[in-house]
Amino acid sequence: MTDTITIDDHQVPFEAGQTIMEAARAAGLYIEHLCYNPAYQPHGSCKLCSVKVDGVIQTACTMPAIAGQKVESDSPEMKSRRKTLVEMIFAEGNHYCAFCIKSGSCDLQALAYHLDMHENSFNHRYPVRVIDASHPDLILDHDRCIFCGLCIRASRDQDHKNVFTMAGRGKATRLAVNSETGKLGDSTIAADDAAAHVCPVGAIMPRRGAYSTPIGERYFDARGIDEIDNASGKL
Amino acid sequence: MRSTTPQGNCDVIQREPGQKIRIASCSLAGCFGCHMSMLDIDELVVEVVHHLEYCRGPLNDVRELRDVDVGVVEGALCNEDNVKVLEQFRANCDLLVAVGACAINGGLPAMRNHFGLTACLKEAYLDAEGVVNPEIPRDAELPRLLNRVRPIQEVVKVDYFLPGCPPPAAAFTELFTALIEGREPAFDEDMVRFD
């Protein structure tokens, strides 16, 4: 007999070693997430996939599935908590959807739509961050970085280049580039690296091609994020 | 975290039969794009004039503001005059609706928050290429600029939010229709867009 966990009203089978997120995805259930990408080790940092496991809040992407768990995910309380987290991410950075080249294909924006976010309950910080335009093929716009660490994992585990790291703590946290000058242009990243295409928001974007997809045909124009999962690297 | 009560006060508007809902609007630090979208409600305008009275705003150039049911506010706060107008709207409108990216998160005007006020003024009036008679304007008639551009809900309580740059005409259609029918507006997914 296969072991199962209960996610909301669904009996979900799982294999040994799977996380709650993996079991849910295999069963076709969507749990909101930003820093999770099935291609990489889970990070558990964005907290969007927080679920209640037997009454205790855990991140679904890191919590192993254990037979008999009762998982609460698609409830008004968890949705509300996730919406608050998305609001915090918007308030923490500089996310100007109106003229962002990632608009329409952005996981953060799509999640805000999905969670019915119309405004922000938090005061915007408007942090001063500087764009790194030193690379001939890529732009690193720190304004839009949400510190999901996907580029770090992609560069380390897939490209084996270790181009990115997280520096600083708390509100001084920033994405740092591993090069002598700290500039992307002096790093070993190349335009076709996985790290150059994994960003779920518009922080690491290819040059040339901005706004090339007309409104109406962008990744999330026709469907919600719960239907396509994530838009890493898409325009 | 501030306490806002978004999307849930439409029933405060009580009308006598035949009495019109009084609407006022303003554009603070905005581009009037939201007003253009508001005017883009097509044939609904025929229905709207029977039920709504546009009593104050840039569309009729009336400045007086009193006994207003619904205030529609476009644009962010970038100077002291913006704050004054916004506070007048809050004091005189039963419901306040924030429309557009600028009102809700600062939008395009908030890009200057990156640079600081002095640097912006210097760049615009002293150092920019082609500036003749460089001087930062200091006329007493000019409202003083705020150090940082702010969204309106950081200063007053806002009842409804129509995001978008601009919000689609369909969102205004739904807002006006709900007001006329005396129900809560229900904004479909395609009416909530940040771009």
Short mmCIF file of C-alpha atoms in Angstrom, two decimals:
data_model
loop_
_atom_site.label_atom_id
_atom_site.label_comp_id
_atom_site.label_asym_id
_atom_site.label_seq_id
_atom_site.Cartn_x
_atom_site.Cartn_y
_atom_site.Cartn_z
CA MET A 1 0.00 0.00 0.00
CA THR A 2 1.31 3.44 -0.92
CA ASP A 3 1.75 5.94 1.89
CA THR A 4 -0.37 9.05 1.63
CA ILE A 5 -0.67 12.50 3.16
CA THR A 6 -3.78 14.63 3.21
CA ILE A 7 -3.52 18.02 1.51
CA ASP A 8 -6.73 19.92 2.17
CA ASP A 9 -9.36 17.40 1.03
CA HIS A 10 -7.05 15.36 -1.18
CA GLN A 11 -5.41 12.04 -0.37
CA VAL A 12 -1.98 12.45 -1.93
CA PRO A 13 0.39 9.48 -2.40
CA PHE A 14 4.12 10.06 -2.06
CA GLU A 15 7.39 8.22 -2.48
CA ALA A 16 10.01 8.02 0.25
CA GLY A 17 12.19 11.13 0.25
CA GLN A 18 9.64 13.40 -1.43
CA THR A 19 8.78 16.73 0.09
CA ILE A 20 5.21 17.91 0.53
CA MET A 21 5.73 20.21 -2.47
CA GLU A 22 6.93 17.34 -4.65
CA ALA A 23 4.04 15.13 -3.61
CA ALA A 24 1.55 17.93 -4.26
CA ARG A 25 2.99 18.65 -7.70
CA ALA A 26 2.97 14.99 -8.64
CA ALA A 27 -0.72 14.94 -7.71
CA GLY A 28 -1.41 18.07 -9.76
CA LEU A 29 -2.00 20.29 -6.73
CA TYR A 30 -0.64 23.80 -6.82
CA ILE A 31 1.04 25.31 -3.77
CA GLU A 32 2.16 28.91 -4.24
CA HIS A 33 5.93 29.38 -4.37
CA LEU A 34 8.64 31.74 -5.59
CA CYS A 35 12.06 30.43 -4.57
CA TYR A 36 11.18 26.82 -5.36
CA ASN A 37 12.11 25.45 -8.76
CA PRO A 38 11.99 21.69 -9.30
CA ALA A 39 15.32 21.79 -11.14
CA TYR A 40 17.21 22.86 -8.01
CA GLN A 41 17.61 22.03 -4.35
CA PRO A 42 14.86 23.68 -2.30
CA HIS A 43 15.82 26.82 -0.44
CA GLY A 44 12.83 27.44 1.84
CA SER A 45 13.46 31.17 1.98
CA CYS A 46 10.52 32.92 0.34
CA LYS A 47 8.01 31.17 2.64
CA LEU A 48 5.30 31.45 -0.02
CA CYS A 49 4.76 27.69 0.11
CA SER A 50 4.05 27.79 3.84
CA VAL A 51 1.46 25.20 4.76
CA LYS A 52 0.13 23.99 8.08
CA VAL A 53 1.38 20.50 8.75
CA ASP A 54 -0.63 19.01 11.60
CA GLY A 55 -1.21 22.55 12.83
CA VAL A 56 2.39 23.77 12.55
CA ILE A 57 3.49 26.12 9.76
CA GLN A 58 6.22 24.62 7.58
CA THR A 59 7.58 25.32 4.11
CA ALA A 60 6.20 22.68 1.75
CA CYS A 61 9.33 22.74 -0.42
CA THR A 62 11.59 21.59 2.41
CA MET A 63 9.26 19.55 4.64
CA PRO A 64 9.48 15.82 3.95
CA ALA A 65 6.19 14.04 3.37
CA ILE A 66 5.46 11.66 6.21
CA ALA A 67 2.58 9.19 6.11
CA GLY A 68 -0.57 10.47 7.74
CA GLN A 69 0.31 14.19 7.69
CA LYS A 70 -2.63 16.54 7.50
CA VAL A 71 -1.61 19.52 5.39
CA GLU A 72 -3.62 22.74 5.18
CA SER A 73 -2.72 24.74 2.09
CA ASP A 74 -5.65 26.10 0.12
CA SER A 75 -7.37 27.75 3.09
CA PRO A 76 -8.33 31.39 3.59
CA GLU A 77 -5.77 31.71 6.38
CA MET A 78 -2.82 30.36 4.38
CA LYS A 79 -3.84 32.36 1.30
CA SER A 80 -4.00 35.48 3.43
CA ARG A 81 -0.56 34.81 4.91
CA ARG A 82 0.87 34.28 1.43
CA LYS A 83 -0.69 37.49 0.21
CA THR A 84 0.93 39.33 3.11
CA LEU A 85 4.30 37.84 2.15
CA VAL A 86 3.88 38.99 -1.46
CA GLU A 87 2.96 42.47 -0.24
CA MET A 88 6.13 42.52 1.86
CA ILE A 89 8.25 41.53 -1.14
CA PHE A 90 6.68 44.30 -3.22
CA ALA A 91 7.24 46.86 -0.44
CA GLU A 92 10.82 45.73 0.15
CA GLY A 93 12.16 46.27 -3.37
CA ASN A 94 11.36 48.59 -6.24
CA HIS A 95 8.79 46.76 -8.30
CA TYR A 96 7.38 49.05 -10.98
CA CYS A 97 5.25 46.71 -13.05
CA ALA A 98 3.99 49.52 -15.25
CA PHE A 99 7.25 49.76 -17.16
CA CYS A 100 9.11 46.59 -16.17
CA ILE A 101 10.31 44.44 -19.07
CA LYS A 102 9.30 41.32 -17.14
CA SER A 103 5.71 42.45 -16.66
CA GLY A 104 3.30 39.81 -17.87
CA SER A 105 5.89 37.06 -17.48
CA CYS A 106 6.83 37.64 -13.86
CA ASP A 107 6.20 35.10 -11.12
CA LEU A 108 5.90 37.76 -8.42
CA GLN A 109 3.33 39.77 -10.38
CA ALA A 110 1.42 36.62 -11.34
CA LEU A 111 1.33 35.57 -7.69
CA ALA A 112 0.00 38.98 -6.70
CA TYR A 113 -2.79 38.54 -9.24
CA HIS A 114 -3.40 34.99 -8.10
CA LEU A 115 -3.64 36.04 -4.45
CA ASP A 116 -5.96 38.93 -5.28
CA MET A 117 -3.55 41.65 -4.18
CA HIS A 118 -4.91 45.05 -5.18
CA GLU A 119 -2.75 47.25 -2.99
CA ASN A 120 -0.04 47.06 -0.36
CA SER A 121 -0.69 47.21 3.38
CA PHE A 122 2.97 47.97 3.98
CA ASN A 123 4.76 51.25 3.42
CA HIS A 124 7.13 51.06 0.47
CA ARG A 125 10.81 51.19 1.40
CA TYR A 126 12.08 52.49 -1.95
CA PRO A 127 15.58 51.17 -1.30
CA VAL A 128 18.37 52.76 -3.32
CA ARG A 129 19.98 50.04 -5.40
CA VAL A 130 22.21 50.41 -8.41
CA ILE A 131 21.72 48.63 -11.73
CA ASP A 132 24.67 46.55 -12.93
CA ALA A 133 24.80 47.07 -16.69
CA SER A 134 28.41 45.97 -17.08
CA HIS A 135 27.71 42.73 -18.94
CA PRO A 136 27.39 42.85 -22.74
CA ASP A 137 24.50 40.37 -22.84
CA LEU A 138 22.79 40.64 -19.45
CA ILE A 139 21.35 43.27 -17.14
CA LEU A 140 21.36 42.83 -13.38
CA ASP A 141 18.66 45.07 -11.93
CA HIS A 142 18.94 44.84 -8.14
CA ASP A 143 15.69 46.84 -7.77
CA ARG A 144 13.71 43.78 -8.76
CA CYS A 145 15.72 41.13 -6.87
CA ILE A 146 13.62 39.20 -4.36
CA PHE A 147 16.54 37.20 -2.89
CA CYS A 148 15.09 33.84 -3.90
CA GLY A 149 18.59 32.52 -4.52
CA LEU A 150 17.64 30.67 -7.72
CA CYS A 151 20.49 32.27 -9.68
CA ILE A 152 22.90 31.27 -6.91
CA ARG A 153 21.75 27.66 -7.06
CA ALA A 154 21.69 27.56 -10.87
CA SER A 155 25.17 29.03 -11.14
CA ARG A 156 26.60 26.77 -8.47
CA ASP A 157 24.84 23.47 -9.18
CA GLN A 158 24.20 23.57 -12.91
CA ASP A 159 26.71 25.99 -14.45
CA HIS A 160 29.39 25.14 -11.84
CA LYS A 161 30.55 28.74 -11.89
CA ASN A 162 29.47 30.17 -8.52
CA VAL A 163 28.82 33.59 -10.01
CA PHE A 164 26.29 34.75 -7.41
CA THR A 165 26.05 34.85 -3.64
CA MET A 166 24.00 36.60 -1.00
CA ALA A 167 25.81 39.31 0.96
CA GLY A 168 24.79 41.40 3.97
CA ARG A 169 22.01 40.68 6.42
CA GLY A 170 18.46 41.81 7.11
CA LYS A 171 17.40 44.79 5.07
CA ALA A 172 20.99 45.24 3.87
CA THR A 173 20.87 41.84 2.13
CA ARG A 174 21.94 42.05 -1.47
CA LEU A 175 22.74 39.77 -4.34
CA ALA A 176 26.51 39.94 -4.83
CA VAL A 177 28.53 38.93 -7.87
CA ASN A 178 31.64 36.82 -7.55
CA SER A 179 34.13 38.82 -9.58
CA GLU A 180 37.10 40.98 -8.71
CA THR A 181 35.16 44.19 -9.26
CA GLY A 182 31.83 42.80 -8.08
CA LYS A 183 30.48 43.59 -11.53
CA LEU A 184 28.59 41.06 -13.64
CA GLY A 185 30.64 42.00 -16.70
CA ASP A 186 33.82 40.83 -14.97
CA SER A 187 32.33 37.51 -13.86
CA THR A 188 32.35 34.26 -15.82
CA ILE A 189 28.59 34.23 -16.48
CA ALA A 190 27.59 33.75 -20.11
CA ALA A 191 24.31 34.59 -21.81
CA ASP A 192 23.35 30.94 -22.24
CA ASP A 193 24.08 29.90 -18.65
CA ALA A 194 21.20 28.50 -16.62
CA ALA A 195 21.74 31.28 -14.05
CA ALA A 196 21.07 33.87 -16.73
CA HIS A 197 17.60 32.46 -17.38
CA VAL A 198 16.32 31.24 -14.04
CA CYS A 199 15.26 34.55 -12.46
CA PRO A 200 11.52 34.41 -11.64
CA VAL A 201 11.33 38.22 -11.65
CA GLY A 202 13.11 40.76 -13.82
CA ALA A 203 16.39 41.02 -11.87
CA ILE A 204 18.61 39.13 -14.31
CA MET A 205 17.44 39.79 -17.84
CA PRO A 206 18.96 39.32 -21.28
CA ARG A 207 19.74 42.47 -23.20
CA ARG A 208 17.97 43.04 -26.51
CA GLY A 209 14.49 41.62 -26.75
CA ALA A 210 12.80 43.77 -24.10
CA TYR A 211 9.11 44.39 -24.76
CA SER A 212 9.36 42.14 -27.83
CA THR A 213 6.35 40.06 -26.77
CA PRO A 214 3.16 42.07 -27.27
CA ILE A 215 0.71 42.53 -24.41
CA GLY A 216 -1.78 39.71 -24.64
CA GLU A 217 0.81 37.13 -25.64
CA ARG A 218 3.04 37.22 -22.59
CA TYR A 219 3.50 34.22 -20.36
CA PHE A 220 0.79 34.99 -17.82
CA ASP A 221 -1.53 37.03 -20.01
CA ALA A 222 -3.89 34.18 -20.75
CA ARG A 223 -3.38 31.99 -17.71
CA GLY A 224 -2.72 32.20 -14.00
CA ILE A 225 0.46 31.10 -12.28
CA ASP A 226 -1.35 28.11 -10.79
CA GLU A 227 -1.75 26.80 -14.35
CA ILE A 228 1.80 27.28 -15.63
CA ASP A 229 3.75 27.12 -12.42
CA ASN A 230 6.73 29.35 -13.05
CA ALA A 231 8.05 31.62 -15.70
CA SER A 232 11.75 31.49 -15.03
CA GLY A 233 13.62 32.87 -17.98
CA LYS A 234 10.54 33.70 -20.02
CA LEU A 235 9.74 37.04 -21.58
CA MET B 1 1.37 47.15 9.14
CA ARG B 2 -1.37 49.68 8.62
CA SER B 3 -4.93 48.71 8.93
CA THR B 4 -6.84 49.33 5.74
CA THR B 5 -10.30 48.12 4.94
CA PRO B 6 -10.14 47.74 1.22
CA GLN B 7 -12.98 46.68 -1.06
CA GLY B 8 -15.83 46.68 1.38
CA ASN B 9 -17.72 49.89 2.12
CA CYS B 10 -19.98 50.51 -0.82
CA ASP B 11 -23.10 50.35 1.33
CA VAL B 12 -22.22 53.59 3.14
CA ILE B 13 -23.71 55.53 0.27
CA GLN B 14 -27.36 56.11 1.06
CA ARG B 15 -29.42 57.78 -1.63
CA GLU B 16 -32.92 59.15 -1.72
CA PRO B 17 -34.88 58.07 -4.81
CA GLY B 18 -33.86 60.24 -7.74
CA GLN B 19 -30.83 61.61 -5.95
CA LYS B 20 -27.57 61.28 -7.86
CA ILE B 21 -24.30 59.95 -6.47
CA ARG B 22 -21.84 62.81 -6.32
CA ILE B 23 -18.39 62.01 -7.69
CA ALA B 24 -15.23 64.09 -7.56
CA SER B 25 -11.81 63.31 -8.97
CA CYS B 26 -8.31 64.68 -8.95
CA SER B 27 -4.94 63.95 -10.46
CA LEU B 28 -2.07 64.48 -8.02
CA ALA B 29 1.34 63.45 -9.30
CA GLY B 30 -0.19 61.61 -12.23
CA CYS B 31 -0.37 61.85 -16.01
CA PHE B 32 -4.19 61.92 -16.39
CA GLY B 33 -3.96 58.49 -18.02
CA CYS B 34 -6.31 57.13 -15.35
CA HIS B 35 -8.78 59.91 -16.11
CA MET B 36 -8.54 58.99 -19.80
CA SER B 37 -9.32 55.39 -18.89
CA MET B 38 -12.23 56.58 -16.73
CA LEU B 39 -13.62 58.41 -19.77
CA ASP B 40 -13.16 55.25 -21.82
CA ILE B 41 -16.30 53.64 -20.39
CA ASP B 42 -18.00 54.04 -23.76
CA GLU B 43 -21.78 53.84 -23.86
CA LEU B 44 -22.00 53.39 -20.09
CA VAL B 45 -21.59 57.14 -19.90
CA VAL B 46 -25.20 57.47 -21.14
CA GLU B 47 -26.40 55.42 -18.18
CA VAL B 48 -23.96 57.04 -15.77
CA VAL B 49 -25.23 60.59 -16.29
CA HIS B 50 -28.65 59.54 -14.99
CA HIS B 51 -27.20 58.30 -11.72
CA LEU B 52 -23.89 60.03 -11.10
CA GLU B 53 -23.08 63.69 -10.87
CA TYR B 54 -19.48 64.70 -11.59
CA CYS B 55 -19.18 67.62 -9.21
CA ARG B 56 -15.50 68.45 -9.00
CA GLY B 57 -12.31 67.68 -10.87
CA PRO B 58 -10.08 68.37 -13.84
CA LEU B 59 -12.85 67.42 -16.25
CA ASN B 60 -15.01 70.40 -15.28
CA ASP B 61 -12.36 72.54 -13.60
CA VAL B 62 -14.48 73.02 -10.46
CA ARG B 63 -12.39 73.36 -7.31
CA GLU B 64 -15.08 73.33 -4.66
CA LEU B 65 -15.36 70.08 -2.76
CA ARG B 66 -18.19 69.25 -0.37
CA ASP B 67 -20.75 66.53 0.30
CA VAL B 68 -19.10 64.16 -2.12
CA ASP B 69 -20.03 60.48 -2.11
CA VAL B 70 -17.07 59.08 -4.02
CA GLY B 71 -13.65 60.64 -4.52
CA VAL B 72 -11.50 59.19 -7.29
CA VAL B 73 -7.82 59.92 -6.76
CA GLU B 74 -5.18 59.48 -9.45
CA GLY B 75 -1.48 60.05 -8.91
CA ALA B 76 1.06 59.89 -6.12
CA LEU B 77 1.99 62.50 -3.52
CA CYS B 78 5.01 64.49 -4.62
CA ASN B 79 4.40 67.94 -3.13
CA GLU B 80 2.59 69.69 -0.28
CA ASP B 81 -0.29 70.70 -2.51
CA ASN B 82 -0.90 67.03 -3.38
CA VAL B 83 -1.16 66.22 0.33
CA LYS B 84 -3.54 69.13 0.93
CA VAL B 85 -5.84 68.13 -1.93
CA LEU B 86 -5.80 64.51 -0.80
CA GLU B 87 -6.70 65.44 2.77
CA GLN B 88 -9.53 67.62 1.47
CA PHE B 89 -10.79 64.68 -0.54
CA ARG B 90 -10.66 62.36 2.45
CA ALA B 91 -12.47 64.90 4.63
CA ASN B 92 -15.25 65.50 2.11
CA CYS B 93 -15.76 62.12 0.43
CA ASP B 94 -17.59 59.18 1.97
CA LEU B 95 -15.58 56.77 -0.13
CA LEU B 96 -12.11 57.26 -1.51
CA VAL B 97 -10.92 55.25 -4.51
CA ALA B 98 -7.21 55.08 -5.36
CA VAL B 99 -6.80 54.58 -9.09
CA GLY B 100 -3.61 53.65 -10.89
CA ALA B 101 -0.09 52.60 -10.07
CA CYS B 102 1.06 56.05 -8.92
CA ALA B 103 -1.68 56.41 -6.30
CA ILE B 104 -1.16 52.85 -5.08
CA ASN B 105 2.61 52.40 -5.07
CA GLY B 106 4.12 55.69 -6.21
CA GLY B 107 4.51 54.53 -9.80
CA LEU B 108 6.62 56.49 -12.23
CA PRO B 109 6.98 59.61 -10.02
CA ALA B 110 8.43 57.44 -7.24
CA MET B 111 11.45 56.71 -9.44
CA ARG B 112 12.91 59.96 -8.16
CA ASN B 113 13.10 58.40 -4.68
CA HIS B 114 16.27 56.74 -5.99
CA PHE B 115 18.11 59.98 -6.28
CA GLY B 116 17.11 62.38 -3.53
CA LEU B 117 15.38 65.69 -4.05
CA THR B 118 18.45 67.91 -4.28
CA ALA B 119 20.04 65.71 -6.92
CA CYS B 120 16.82 65.75 -8.98
CA LEU B 121 16.47 69.54 -8.82
CA LYS B 122 20.13 70.01 -9.66
CA GLU B 123 19.89 67.70 -12.62
CA ALA B 124 16.69 69.27 -13.93
CA TYR B 125 17.41 72.96 -13.42
CA LEU B 126 21.20 73.39 -13.13
CA ASP B 127 23.28 70.65 -14.68
CA ALA B 128 21.22 69.19 -17.51
CA GLU B 129 22.37 69.74 -21.04
CA GLY B 130 20.75 72.71 -22.72
CA VAL B 131 19.67 74.50 -19.53
CA VAL B 132 19.54 78.27 -20.02
CA ASN B 133 19.73 80.60 -16.97
CA PRO B 134 20.26 77.76 -14.50
CA GLU B 135 18.24 78.38 -11.35
CA ILE B 136 16.15 76.19 -9.08
CA PRO B 137 12.61 77.70 -9.05
CA ARG B 138 11.70 79.12 -5.65
CA ASP B 139 8.51 81.07 -6.32
CA ALA B 140 6.19 81.18 -3.28
CA GLU B 141 3.33 80.07 -5.55
CA LEU B 142 5.04 76.78 -6.24
CA PRO B 143 4.17 73.99 -3.79
CA ARG B 144 7.15 72.64 -1.92
CA LEU B 145 8.26 69.19 -3.02
CA LEU B 146 8.20 66.27 -0.61
CA ASN B 147 11.50 64.57 0.06
CA ARG B 148 10.05 61.32 -1.17
CA VAL B 149 7.15 60.50 -3.44
CA ARG B 150 4.52 58.49 -1.56
CA PRO B 151 1.43 56.47 -2.44
CA ILE B 152 -1.79 57.97 -1.11
CA GLN B 153 -2.72 55.17 1.30
CA GLU B 154 0.37 56.04 3.34
CA VAL B 155 -1.35 59.31 4.27
CA VAL B 156 -5.11 58.70 4.29
CA LYS B 157 -7.40 55.70 4.55
CA VAL B 158 -8.43 54.43 1.13
CA ASP B 159 -11.58 52.38 0.61
CA TYR B 160 -11.06 50.92 -2.86
CA PHE B 161 -8.05 50.30 -5.07
CA LEU B 162 -8.07 50.04 -8.85
CA PRO B 163 -4.53 49.02 -9.81
CA GLY B 164 -3.14 49.40 -13.31
CA CYS B 165 -1.27 51.84 -15.46
CA PRO B 166 -3.95 52.87 -16.14
CA PRO B 167 -6.68 50.69 -14.63
CA PRO B 168 -8.68 49.23 -17.52
CA ALA B 169 -11.92 50.99 -18.44
CA ALA B 170 -13.69 47.77 -17.42
CA ALA B 171 -12.61 48.39 -13.81
CA PHE B 172 -14.19 51.85 -13.86
CA THR B 173 -17.27 50.37 -15.53
CA GLU B 174 -17.58 47.85 -12.71
CA LEU B 175 -17.02 50.51 -10.05
CA PHE B 176 -19.67 52.84 -11.46
CA THR B 177 -22.14 50.03 -12.13
CA ALA B 178 -21.74 48.76 -8.57
CA LEU B 179 -22.29 52.25 -7.19
CA ILE B 180 -25.43 52.67 -9.26
CA GLU B 181 -26.74 49.25 -8.25
CA GLY B 182 -25.80 49.79 -4.61
CA ARG B 183 -23.63 46.70 -4.31
CA GLU B 184 -19.99 45.88 -3.66
CA PRO B 185 -17.85 46.05 -6.83
CA ALA B 186 -16.42 42.70 -7.91
CA PHE B 187 -13.27 43.12 -9.96
CA ASP B 188 -12.62 40.19 -12.28
CA GLU B 189 -9.08 38.93 -12.74
CA ASP B 190 -8.63 40.73 -16.04
CA MET B 191 -9.57 44.04 -14.41
CA VAL B 192 -6.68 43.75 -11.95
CA ARG B 193 -3.47 44.41 -13.85
CA PHE B 194 -0.40 46.26 -12.59
CA ASP B 195 0.75 47.39 -16.04
#
